[in-house]
Amino acid sequence: MKTSRREGVWRPVGLGALSGLLAGYAALATAELVSAAVRPESSPVIAVGGAAIDRTPTAVKDWAIRNFGTEDKLVLQLGILAVLTLLALALGALAARHRRIGSAGVLLFGVVGGLAATNRPDSTSVADALPSVAGALVGAGLLYCLVGRLRSPRTLRSPRSPRSLESPAHDEATGGWDRRGFVLAATAAAAASTGVGLLGRSLNGAQGQSAVASRDQIRLPAPASAASTVPKGAALRVKGISPYMTPNQDFYRVDTALVVPKVDATSWRLRIHGKGVTRETTVSFADLLGMPLIERNITLACVSNEVGGPYVGNARWIGVRLADLLAQCGVRPPSKGGPADQLVARSVDGMTIGSPVEDVMDGRDAMLALGMNGEPLPFAHGFPVRMVVPGLYGFVSACKWIEDIELTTFDDYDPYWVKRDWAREAPVKTQSRIDTPKPFARPQAGTVMVAGVAWAQHRGIDKVEVRVDDGRWQQADLAAEDTRDTWRQWSFPWKATSGGHTLTVRATDRTGEVQTEKRTRTVPDGASGRHSVVVTVD
Ligand SMILES: Nc1nc2c(c(=O)[nH]1)N[C@H]1C(S)=C(S)[C@@H](COP(=O)(O)O)O[C@H]1N2
Ligand SMILES: [Mo]
């Protein structure tokens, strides 16, 4: 009992919690400013968020991608902020009782943030720990000072706290604690933090400006080899169907980057090296622009796409044929005696993506893409350069913000997703989706247009069939084919009778394989099964 009275200095816990909140705010603001001097990705929320993404069990990550989609990162950051808020309140309340321990707790979180930042795959320097550590020092110091203003009358009367008796800050008239001093210090801290935080924000934003300027300056030359002209009949005029070409702003985005990397195209370089590379090469963006460019329509799909899901899109890409560039570096595919069977692409944000060298060099239009639907790549889609390989899921082919290509073997190296339960090799599975009617729609009885898309990149789609309830499979009308690397629209005029009905779709690819009804999860190599939609006909 005695000990607790001696150690436990009474201070208002609520004001302690408020001090904790202010300290947390000051810590994050300081970190934001320091991260502008290091790099934006080193700020604690981003670093902890990134570390969380790296460590999230594959099933949970997949669930997050499915449920929050492109918003998954926003949800994660808000979650981290909510946890930090609670921690700040708790540490502040603790500091009201145990000033040193509470303040030390803030320092501990600085260490956690610093470790997270230096352990990210794209971290190359211990400097990445600086924002977290500096933030924590400021936060801990502020908490210590603020809580110091909260002294109770009981403490004053205690003979064991003679220092408090002498404290000139104490003002008995305000109920025992230095209200004026606290309010002044708290207000000053909040104002200073806001200023520091905003300055950090704007400095971090300015760093992206040279990248934005470099993108604005790019004029994509005419391709040496143009894309197929999309046949007239490739795009159906059915309300509610996905447009044949997916506009950039609607194109799905899946990646681990909490801050979209902003790379300046003028200083960007791509290095090609590794096993069997007889002429190691580094190319600039200008070098690529000077090479013969190909333009191709290619449908890209994500392995995390559920049956019927939205993570698939079709775009017109312009870029350099990867096989030609590799051949210039002396690379031979395994079938021609080359020693490397895996091409590992590495991005500026530390992502690693492995593709079979054989696939990349087998004649398909694998490319280093510089443009998407007539403009330089959007930042979110990999500016300045990304890979695109027809027929393979994005996680084994479509490295965005690429900066390095290493020729190696599947035995020697497991890239990012493979370390997290996903397959080494993953060709796209034959899939089809009903875009309209939407689930639980209530169409009128009569002719209802059922329509959607089907894809089996690099094999091609030969047939799409629709089944109503448990009826027989009926052939849908296929839109004209663009290329076998693109998806194909389909439609089916359904004589709908009133009542509840289930519509199911299946596609057959050009190898003759019918889309399986066997349902599998997305992990490890893509979901299989058939898309169904339940509607009620009025
Ligand atoms: N640097 C980087 N590249 C990446 C990824 C990533 O997380 N980081 N995700 C891959 C995955 S899983 C897919 S499906 C495609 C998605 O490309 P998009 O966002 O342009 O649609 O990018 C691939 N390239
Ligand atoms: Mo993906």
Coordinates of C-alpha atoms and ligand atoms in Angstrom, one line a residue:
M1 CA 0.0 0.0 0.0
K2 CA 2.7 2.4 1.0
T3 CA 4.7 1.7 -2.2
S4 CA 1.7 2.3 -4.4
R5 CA 1.1 5.7 -2.7
R6 CA 4.7 6.6 -3.1
E7 CA 5.1 5.6 -6.7
G8 CA 1.6 6.4 -7.9
V9 CA 1.4 10.1 -8.3
W10 CA -2.2 11.0 -8.8
R11 CA -3.0 12.9 -12.0
P12 CA -6.3 13.2 -13.9
V13 CA -6.4 10.1 -16.1
G14 CA -8.6 11.7 -18.7
L15 CA -6.1 14.5 -19.2
G16 CA -3.4 11.9 -19.3
A17 CA -5.2 10.2 -22.2
L18 CA -5.6 13.5 -24.0
S19 CA -1.8 14.1 -23.5
G20 CA -1.2 10.7 -25.0
L21 CA -3.3 11.6 -28.0
L22 CA -1.4 14.8 -28.5
A23 CA 1.9 13.0 -28.2
G24 CA 0.8 10.4 -30.7
Y25 CA -0.2 13.2 -33.1
A26 CA 3.1 15.0 -32.6
A27 CA 5.0 11.7 -33.2
L28 CA 3.2 11.0 -36.5
A29 CA 3.6 14.6 -37.7
T30 CA 7.3 14.5 -36.9
A31 CA 7.7 11.2 -38.6
E32 CA 5.9 12.5 -41.7
L33 CA 8.4 15.4 -41.8
V34 CA 11.4 13.2 -41.3
S35 CA 10.1 10.7 -43.9
A36 CA 10.2 13.5 -46.5
A37 CA 14.0 13.6 -45.9
V38 CA 14.3 9.8 -46.1
R39 CA 11.5 8.6 -48.4
P40 CA 7.7 8.6 -48.1
E41 CA 7.5 4.8 -47.6
S42 CA 9.5 5.1 -44.4
S43 CA 6.8 6.9 -42.5
P44 CA 5.5 4.7 -39.7
V45 CA 1.9 4.1 -40.8
I46 CA 3.1 3.1 -44.2
A47 CA 5.9 1.0 -42.9
V48 CA 3.8 -0.8 -40.3
G49 CA 1.0 -1.2 -42.9
G50 CA 3.5 -2.6 -45.5
A51 CA 4.9 -5.0 -42.9
A52 CA 1.4 -6.0 -42.0
I53 CA 0.7 -6.7 -45.7
D54 CA 3.9 -8.8 -46.0
R55 CA 3.0 -10.8 -43.0
T56 CA -0.7 -11.2 -43.4
P57 CA -1.6 -14.8 -43.9
T58 CA -2.5 -15.4 -47.5
A59 CA -6.1 -16.3 -46.7
V60 CA -6.7 -13.1 -44.9
K61 CA -5.0 -11.0 -47.6
D62 CA -7.1 -12.7 -50.2
W63 CA -10.2 -12.0 -48.1
A64 CA -9.3 -8.4 -47.8
I65 CA -8.7 -8.1 -51.6
R66 CA -12.1 -9.7 -52.1
N67 CA -14.0 -7.6 -49.6
F68 CA -12.4 -4.2 -49.8
G69 CA -11.0 -4.4 -53.3
T70 CA -8.8 -1.5 -54.1
E71 CA -10.0 0.0 -50.9
D72 CA -8.2 -2.7 -48.9
K73 CA -5.2 -0.4 -48.3
L74 CA -7.4 2.5 -47.1
V75 CA -9.1 0.1 -44.7
L76 CA -5.7 -1.1 -43.5
Q77 CA -4.4 2.4 -42.9
L78 CA -7.6 3.5 -41.1
G79 CA -7.2 0.3 -39.0
I80 CA -3.7 1.2 -38.1
L81 CA -4.6 4.7 -37.2
A82 CA -7.5 3.4 -35.0
V83 CA -5.1 1.1 -33.1
L84 CA -2.5 3.9 -32.7
T85 CA -5.2 6.2 -31.3
L86 CA -6.2 3.6 -28.7
L87 CA -2.6 2.9 -27.8
A88 CA -1.9 6.7 -27.5
L89 CA -4.9 7.1 -25.2
A90 CA -3.8 4.1 -23.1
L91 CA -0.2 5.2 -22.8
G92 CA -1.3 8.7 -21.9
A93 CA -3.6 7.3 -19.2
L94 CA -0.7 5.2 -18.0
A95 CA 1.6 8.2 -18.0
A96 CA -0.8 10.0 -15.7
R97 CA 0.0 7.4 -13.1
H98 CA 3.5 6.4 -14.1
R99 CA 5.0 9.3 -16.1
R100 CA 8.2 7.6 -17.0
I101 CA 6.7 4.2 -18.0
G102 CA 4.0 5.8 -20.1
S103 CA 6.6 7.9 -22.0
A104 CA 8.9 5.0 -22.4
G105 CA 5.9 3.1 -24.0
V106 CA 5.8 5.7 -26.7
L107 CA 9.5 5.1 -27.4
L108 CA 8.8 1.4 -27.7
F109 CA 6.4 2.0 -30.5
G110 CA 9.1 4.0 -32.2
V111 CA 11.3 1.0 -32.2
V112 CA 8.5 -1.2 -33.6
G113 CA 7.9 1.3 -36.4
G114 CA 11.6 1.5 -37.1
L115 CA 12.0 -2.2 -37.3
A116 CA 9.0 -2.5 -39.6
A117 CA 10.4 0.2 -41.9
T118 CA 13.9 -1.4 -42.2
N119 CA 12.4 -4.9 -42.7
R120 CA 10.4 -4.0 -45.7
P121 CA 11.6 -5.7 -48.9
D122 CA 12.3 -2.4 -50.5
S123 CA 14.3 -1.0 -47.6
T124 CA 17.9 -0.5 -48.5
S125 CA 19.1 1.6 -45.5
V126 CA 18.7 1.8 -41.8
A127 CA 17.7 5.5 -42.4
D128 CA 14.3 4.1 -43.0
A129 CA 14.0 3.7 -39.2
L130 CA 14.6 7.5 -38.6
P131 CA 11.0 8.8 -39.1
S132 CA 9.6 6.3 -36.5
V133 CA 12.5 6.9 -34.0
A134 CA 12.4 10.7 -34.3
G135 CA 8.6 10.7 -34.0
A136 CA 8.7 8.5 -30.9
L137 CA 11.4 10.7 -29.3
V138 CA 9.3 13.8 -29.8
G139 CA 6.1 12.0 -28.8
A140 CA 7.7 10.6 -25.6
G141 CA 9.2 14.0 -24.7
L142 CA 5.9 15.8 -25.2
L143 CA 4.0 13.2 -23.2
Y144 CA 6.5 13.6 -20.3
C145 CA 6.2 17.4 -20.4
L146 CA 2.4 17.5 -20.6
V147 CA 1.8 15.0 -17.9
G148 CA 4.2 17.0 -15.8
R149 CA 1.7 19.8 -15.7
L150 CA -0.9 17.5 -14.2
R151 CA -0.1 17.5 -10.5
S152 CA -2.6 16.8 -7.8
P153 CA -3.2 18.5 -4.5
R154 CA -2.7 15.1 -2.8
T155 CA 0.8 14.9 -4.2
L156 CA 1.4 18.4 -2.9
R157 CA 0.5 17.5 0.6
S158 CA 2.5 14.3 0.5
P159 CA 5.7 14.8 2.4
R160 CA 7.3 12.3 0.1
S161 CA 7.0 14.6 -2.9
P162 CA 8.9 17.7 -1.7
R163 CA 9.7 18.8 -5.2
S164 CA 6.1 19.3 -6.0
L165 CA 5.7 21.6 -3.1
E166 CA 8.3 23.9 -4.6
S167 CA 6.8 23.7 -8.0
P168 CA 6.2 27.2 -9.2
A169 CA 3.9 25.9 -11.9
H170 CA 1.4 24.7 -9.4
D171 CA -1.7 26.9 -9.0
E172 CA -3.9 25.8 -6.1
A173 CA -6.8 27.9 -7.2
T174 CA -7.4 25.7 -10.3
G175 CA -8.0 22.5 -8.4
G176 CA -4.4 21.4 -7.9
W177 CA -2.9 21.2 -11.4
D178 CA -1.4 23.7 -13.6
R179 CA -4.4 24.2 -15.9
R180 CA -3.1 27.3 -17.7
G181 CA 0.3 25.7 -18.3
F182 CA -1.3 22.5 -19.5
V183 CA -3.8 24.2 -21.9
L184 CA -1.0 26.4 -23.3
A185 CA 1.4 23.5 -23.8
A186 CA -1.3 21.3 -25.3
T187 CA -2.5 24.0 -27.7
A188 CA 1.1 24.8 -28.7
A189 CA 1.9 21.2 -29.2
A190 CA -1.2 20.6 -31.4
A191 CA -0.5 23.7 -33.5
A192 CA 3.1 22.8 -33.9
S193 CA 2.3 19.2 -34.8
T194 CA -0.2 20.3 -37.4
G195 CA 2.3 22.7 -39.0
V196 CA 5.1 20.0 -39.0
G197 CA 2.7 17.4 -40.3
L198 CA 1.5 19.6 -43.2
L199 CA 5.0 20.6 -44.1
G200 CA 6.0 16.9 -44.2
R201 CA 2.9 16.1 -46.3
S202 CA 3.7 18.8 -48.9
L203 CA 7.4 17.9 -49.0
N204 CA 6.5 14.2 -49.6
G205 CA 4.0 15.3 -52.3
A206 CA 6.7 17.5 -54.0
Q207 CA 8.9 14.5 -54.4
G208 CA 6.4 13.0 -56.8
Q209 CA 6.3 16.1 -58.9
S210 CA 9.4 15.3 -61.0
A211 CA 7.8 11.9 -61.8
V212 CA 4.6 13.6 -62.8
A213 CA 6.5 16.1 -65.0
S214 CA 8.4 13.3 -66.6
R215 CA 5.2 11.5 -67.4
D216 CA 3.6 14.7 -68.8
Q217 CA 6.5 15.1 -71.2
I218 CA 6.3 11.6 -72.8
R219 CA 5.0 11.4 -76.3
L220 CA 4.5 7.7 -77.2
P221 CA 5.7 7.1 -80.8
A222 CA 3.6 5.2 -83.3
P223 CA 4.2 1.5 -82.9
A224 CA 6.3 -0.4 -85.5
S225 CA 3.7 -3.1 -85.1
A226 CA 0.2 -1.9 -84.5
A227 CA -2.5 -3.8 -82.5
S228 CA -5.1 -5.7 -84.3
T229 CA -8.0 -3.5 -85.3
V230 CA -10.7 -4.6 -83.0
P231 CA -13.3 -6.3 -85.2
K232 CA -16.6 -4.5 -85.5
G233 CA -18.5 -7.3 -83.8
A234 CA -16.2 -7.6 -80.8
A235 CA -18.0 -5.1 -78.7
L236 CA -21.7 -6.0 -78.2
R237 CA -24.3 -3.3 -77.6
V238 CA -25.9 -4.9 -74.5
K239 CA -26.7 -2.7 -71.5
G240 CA -24.8 -3.7 -68.5
I241 CA -22.0 -5.7 -70.2
S242 CA -18.3 -4.8 -69.4
P243 CA -17.0 -2.5 -72.1
Y244 CA -14.7 -4.5 -74.5
M245 CA -11.8 -2.2 -73.7
T246 CA -11.5 -1.3 -70.0
P247 CA -10.8 2.4 -69.5
N248 CA -7.7 3.1 -67.4
Q249 CA -9.7 4.6 -64.5
D250 CA -11.9 1.5 -64.3
F251 CA -9.0 -1.0 -64.6
Y252 CA -8.7 -3.1 -61.5
R253 CA -5.6 -2.5 -59.3
V254 CA -4.0 -5.1 -57.1
D255 CA -0.6 -4.6 -55.5
T256 CA 1.0 -4.4 -52.1
A257 CA 2.0 -0.7 -52.4
L258 CA 0.5 1.6 -49.7
V259 CA 2.1 4.6 -51.5
V260 CA 2.0 4.3 -55.2
P261 CA 5.6 4.6 -56.3
K262 CA 6.3 7.8 -58.2
V263 CA 9.2 7.0 -60.5
D264 CA 10.9 9.7 -62.6
A265 CA 11.1 8.3 -66.1
T266 CA 14.2 10.3 -66.9
S267 CA 16.3 8.7 -64.2
W268 CA 14.6 5.3 -64.5
R269 CA 16.8 2.4 -65.5
L270 CA 16.2 -1.3 -66.1
R271 CA 19.0 -3.8 -65.5
I272 CA 18.9 -7.2 -67.2
H273 CA 21.3 -9.7 -65.7
G274 CA 21.8 -13.2 -64.4
K275 CA 22.2 -16.8 -65.6
G276 CA 22.9 -17.1 -69.3
V277 CA 22.9 -13.3 -69.8
T278 CA 26.0 -12.9 -72.0
R279 CA 25.6 -9.2 -72.5
E280 CA 24.4 -7.6 -69.3
T281 CA 22.3 -4.6 -70.2
T282 CA 20.9 -1.5 -68.5
V283 CA 18.3 0.4 -70.5
S284 CA 16.8 3.8 -70.0
F285 CA 13.2 4.9 -70.8
A286 CA 14.6 6.8 -73.8
D287 CA 16.4 3.6 -75.0
L288 CA 13.1 1.7 -74.9
L289 CA 11.3 4.5 -76.8
G290 CA 14.0 4.2 -79.5
M291 CA 13.3 0.5 -80.0
P292 CA 10.7 -0.9 -82.3
L293 CA 7.4 -0.8 -80.3
I294 CA 4.6 -3.2 -80.5
E295 CA 1.0 -2.4 -79.6
R296 CA -1.3 -5.3 -78.4
N297 CA -4.7 -5.8 -76.9
I298 CA -4.2 -8.1 -73.9
T299 CA -6.5 -9.1 -71.1
L300 CA -5.0 -9.1 -67.7
A301 CA -6.4 -11.2 -64.8
C302 CA -5.6 -11.5 -61.1
V303 CA -5.2 -14.8 -59.5
S304 CA -7.2 -13.4 -56.5
N305 CA -10.2 -13.0 -58.7
E306 CA -13.2 -15.0 -57.4
V307 CA -15.4 -16.8 -60.0
G308 CA -17.5 -13.9 -61.3
G309 CA -15.2 -11.3 -59.7
P310 CA -14.0 -7.9 -61.0
Y311 CA -10.2 -8.4 -61.2
V312 CA -9.9 -8.8 -64.9
G313 CA -9.6 -6.1 -67.6
N314 CA -8.7 -5.6 -71.2
A315 CA -6.4 -2.9 -72.4
R316 CA -4.3 -1.8 -75.3
W317 CA -0.7 -2.0 -74.3
I318 CA 2.3 -0.5 -76.1
G319 CA 5.8 -1.5 -75.4
V320 CA 8.9 -3.4 -76.3
R321 CA 8.9 -7.1 -77.1
L322 CA 10.5 -8.7 -74.1
A323 CA 11.8 -11.8 -76.0
D324 CA 13.7 -9.6 -78.5
L325 CA 15.4 -7.6 -75.7
L326 CA 16.3 -10.8 -73.8
A327 CA 17.7 -12.3 -77.0
Q328 CA 19.9 -9.2 -77.5
C329 CA 21.2 -9.9 -74.0
G330 CA 22.1 -13.4 -75.1
V331 CA 19.3 -15.1 -73.2
R332 CA 18.1 -18.5 -74.6
P333 CA 15.0 -20.2 -73.4
P334 CA 15.5 -23.6 -71.7
S335 CA 14.2 -25.5 -74.8
K336 CA 17.2 -23.9 -76.7
G337 CA 19.6 -24.9 -74.0
G338 CA 19.5 -21.7 -71.8
P339 CA 20.5 -22.3 -68.2
A340 CA 17.7 -20.1 -66.7
D341 CA 14.1 -21.2 -66.5
Q342 CA 12.8 -18.4 -64.3
L343 CA 12.8 -14.7 -65.1
V344 CA 12.5 -12.7 -61.8
A345 CA 11.3 -9.1 -62.3
R346 CA 11.9 -6.8 -59.4
S347 CA 10.1 -3.5 -58.8
V348 CA 11.2 -0.2 -57.2
D349 CA 9.0 -1.2 -54.2
G350 CA 10.7 -4.5 -53.7
M351 CA 8.1 -6.7 -55.3
T352 CA 9.5 -9.8 -57.0
I353 CA 7.6 -11.6 -59.7
G354 CA 8.8 -14.8 -61.4
S355 CA 7.7 -15.9 -64.9
P356 CA 8.8 -19.0 -66.9
V357 CA 11.5 -17.9 -69.4
E358 CA 10.0 -20.5 -71.8
D359 CA 6.6 -18.7 -71.8
V360 CA 8.1 -15.3 -72.2
M361 CA 10.2 -16.4 -75.2
D362 CA 7.8 -18.8 -76.9
G363 CA 6.6 -16.3 -79.5
R364 CA 3.7 -14.7 -77.5
D365 CA 3.7 -11.0 -77.1
A366 CA 5.3 -10.7 -73.7
M367 CA 6.3 -7.1 -73.3
L368 CA 7.8 -4.3 -71.3
A369 CA 4.8 -2.0 -71.5
L370 CA 5.2 1.8 -71.5
G371 CA 1.7 2.7 -72.4
M372 CA -1.9 1.7 -71.7
N373 CA -4.9 2.6 -73.8
G374 CA -3.0 5.4 -75.6
E375 CA -1.3 7.1 -72.7
P376 CA 1.8 6.5 -70.7
L377 CA 1.1 4.0 -67.9
P378 CA -0.9 5.5 -65.1
F379 CA 1.2 5.6 -61.9
A380 CA -1.0 3.0 -60.2
H381 CA -0.5 0.7 -63.1
G382 CA 3.3 0.7 -63.1
F383 CA 4.7 3.9 -64.6
P384 CA 7.1 4.1 -66.2
V385 CA 7.4 0.5 -67.3
R386 CA 5.7 -2.8 -66.4
M387 CA 5.6 -6.3 -67.7
V388 CA 2.6 -7.9 -69.4
V389 CA 2.6 -11.5 -70.5
P390 CA -0.5 -12.8 -72.3
G391 CA -1.9 -16.0 -70.7
L392 CA -0.3 -15.7 -67.2
Y393 CA -1.9 -14.3 -64.1
G394 CA -0.6 -10.9 -63.0
F395 CA 1.3 -12.2 -59.9
V396 CA 3.5 -14.4 -62.1
S397 CA 4.0 -11.9 -65.0
A398 CA 2.8 -8.3 -64.7
C399 CA 5.5 -6.6 -62.5
K400 CA 4.7 -2.9 -62.2
W401 CA 7.4 -0.2 -61.6
I402 CA 9.9 -2.7 -62.8
E403 CA 13.6 -1.9 -62.4
D404 CA 15.5 -5.2 -62.6
I405 CA 15.2 -8.5 -64.5
E406 CA 17.2 -11.4 -63.2
L407 CA 17.5 -14.7 -65.1
T408 CA 17.6 -17.5 -62.6
T409 CA 16.0 -20.9 -61.9
F410 CA 12.8 -22.0 -60.1
D411 CA 15.0 -24.1 -57.9
D412 CA 17.2 -21.2 -56.9
Y413 CA 14.7 -18.5 -56.1
D414 CA 11.1 -18.1 -54.8
P415 CA 9.6 -14.7 -55.5
Y416 CA 7.3 -12.7 -53.1
W417 CA 4.0 -14.5 -53.7
V418 CA 5.5 -18.0 -53.9
K419 CA 6.9 -17.4 -50.4
R420 CA 3.3 -16.9 -49.4
D421 CA 1.7 -20.1 -50.6
W422 CA 0.9 -19.1 -54.2
A423 CA 2.0 -21.3 -57.1
R424 CA 5.3 -21.0 -58.9
E425 CA 3.6 -21.2 -62.3
A426 CA 0.1 -20.0 -63.0
P427 CA -1.4 -19.9 -66.5
V428 CA -4.8 -18.2 -66.5
K429 CA -7.7 -20.6 -66.1
T430 CA -10.6 -20.6 -68.6
Q431 CA -13.3 -18.4 -67.1
S432 CA -16.6 -16.7 -67.9
R433 CA -18.7 -14.1 -66.1
I434 CA -22.3 -13.0 -66.3
D435 CA -22.3 -9.2 -66.3
T436 CA -26.0 -8.8 -66.8
P437 CA -28.5 -9.4 -65.3
K438 CA -26.9 -8.6 -61.9
P439 CA -27.5 -10.9 -59.0
F440 CA -31.0 -10.5 -57.5
A441 CA -32.1 -8.4 -60.4
R442 CA -35.9 -8.3 -61.1
P443 CA -36.2 -8.3 -64.9
Q444 CA -39.6 -8.4 -66.6
A445 CA -40.8 -11.7 -68.1
G446 CA -40.1 -11.9 -71.8
T447 CA -36.7 -11.7 -73.6
V448 CA -34.0 -10.8 -71.2
M449 CA -30.5 -10.3 -72.5
V450 CA -28.0 -12.4 -70.5
A451 CA -24.5 -11.2 -71.4
G452 CA -20.9 -11.1 -70.1
V453 CA -17.3 -11.9 -70.9
A454 CA -15.2 -15.1 -71.2
W455 CA -11.4 -15.4 -71.2
A456 CA -8.7 -18.0 -71.7
Q457 CA -5.8 -15.8 -72.6
H458 CA -3.4 -17.2 -75.2
R459 CA -5.7 -20.2 -75.8
G460 CA -8.8 -18.3 -77.0
I461 CA -12.5 -18.8 -76.3
D462 CA -14.4 -21.1 -78.7
K463 CA -17.8 -21.5 -77.0
V464 CA -19.9 -20.0 -74.3
E465 CA -23.0 -21.8 -72.9
V466 CA -25.7 -20.7 -70.6
R467 CA -27.9 -22.9 -68.4
V468 CA -31.2 -21.8 -66.8
D469 CA -31.9 -23.6 -63.5
D470 CA -31.2 -27.3 -64.1
G471 CA -32.0 -27.2 -67.8
R472 CA -29.7 -28.1 -70.7
W473 CA -26.7 -26.0 -71.8
Q474 CA -27.7 -23.6 -74.5
Q475 CA -25.1 -21.9 -76.8
A476 CA -24.7 -18.2 -76.3
D477 CA -23.8 -15.9 -79.2
L478 CA -20.1 -15.1 -79.2
A479 CA -18.9 -11.6 -80.2
A480 CA -16.2 -11.5 -82.8
E481 CA -12.8 -12.5 -81.5
D482 CA -10.1 -9.8 -81.4
T483 CA -7.1 -12.1 -80.6
R484 CA -6.7 -15.2 -78.5
D485 CA -5.0 -13.0 -75.8
T486 CA -8.2 -11.0 -75.3
W487 CA -11.4 -11.8 -73.6
R488 CA -14.6 -12.3 -75.6
Q489 CA -18.0 -10.9 -75.0
W490 CA -21.1 -13.1 -75.3
S491 CA -24.8 -12.7 -75.1
F492 CA -27.8 -15.0 -74.8
P493 CA -31.4 -13.9 -75.4
W494 CA -33.3 -15.6 -72.6
K495 CA -37.0 -16.2 -72.8
A496 CA -37.6 -15.5 -69.1
T497 CA -40.6 -16.8 -67.4
S498 CA -41.8 -15.4 -64.1
G499 CA -40.4 -16.8 -60.8
G500 CA -36.9 -17.3 -59.4
H501 CA -34.2 -18.6 -61.7
T502 CA -30.5 -19.4 -61.6
L503 CA -28.4 -18.6 -64.6
T504 CA -25.1 -20.3 -65.0
V505 CA -22.4 -19.8 -67.6
R506 CA -19.5 -21.9 -68.8
A507 CA -16.9 -21.4 -71.5
T508 CA -14.9 -23.7 -73.7
D509 CA -11.4 -22.7 -74.7
R510 CA -9.6 -23.5 -78.0
T511 CA -7.9 -26.6 -76.6
G512 CA -11.4 -28.0 -76.3
E513 CA -11.4 -27.8 -72.6
V514 CA -14.7 -27.0 -70.9
Q515 CA -14.5 -24.6 -67.9
T516 CA -14.7 -27.0 -65.0
E517 CA -17.5 -26.9 -62.5
K518 CA -15.1 -28.0 -59.7
R519 CA -14.9 -25.1 -57.3
T520 CA -11.5 -24.2 -56.0
R521 CA -10.2 -21.3 -53.9
T522 CA -8.1 -18.6 -55.4
V523 CA -5.0 -20.0 -53.6
P524 CA -2.6 -21.3 -55.0
D525 CA -3.2 -20.9 -58.7
G526 CA -6.6 -19.3 -59.3
A527 CA -10.3 -19.9 -58.6
S528 CA -12.1 -22.4 -60.7
G529 CA -15.8 -23.2 -61.0
R530 CA -18.8 -21.6 -62.8
H531 CA -20.4 -18.2 -62.3
S532 CA -24.1 -18.3 -61.4
V533 CA -26.6 -15.4 -60.9
V534 CA -29.9 -15.7 -59.2
V535 CA -32.7 -13.5 -60.5
T536 CA -36.4 -13.1 -59.9
V537 CA -38.5 -12.5 -63.0
D538 CA -41.5 -10.4 -62.4
Ligands
LIG1 N1 5.4 -4.0 -58.1 C1 4.2 -4.7 -58.1 N2 3.8 -5.3 -59.3 C2 2.7 -6.0 -59.3 C3 2.0 -6.3 -58.1 C4 2.5 -5.8 -56.9 O1 1.9 -6.0 -55.8 N3 3.6 -5.0 -56.9 N4 0.9 -7.1 -58.2 C5 0.7 -8.0 -59.3 C6 -0.6 -8.6 -59.4 S1 -1.0 -9.7 -58.3 C7 -1.5 -8.3 -60.4 S2 -2.9 -9.1 -60.7 C8 -1.1 -7.2 -61.4 C9 -2.3 -6.2 -61.4 O2 -2.0 -5.1 -62.2 P1 -2.9 -3.8 -62.2 O3 -2.9 -3.3 -60.8 O4 -2.3 -2.9 -63.2 O5 -4.3 -4.3 -62.7 O6 0.0 -6.5 -61.1 C10 1.1 -7.3 -60.6 N5 2.3 -6.5 -60.5
MO2 MO -3.0 -10.6 -58.9

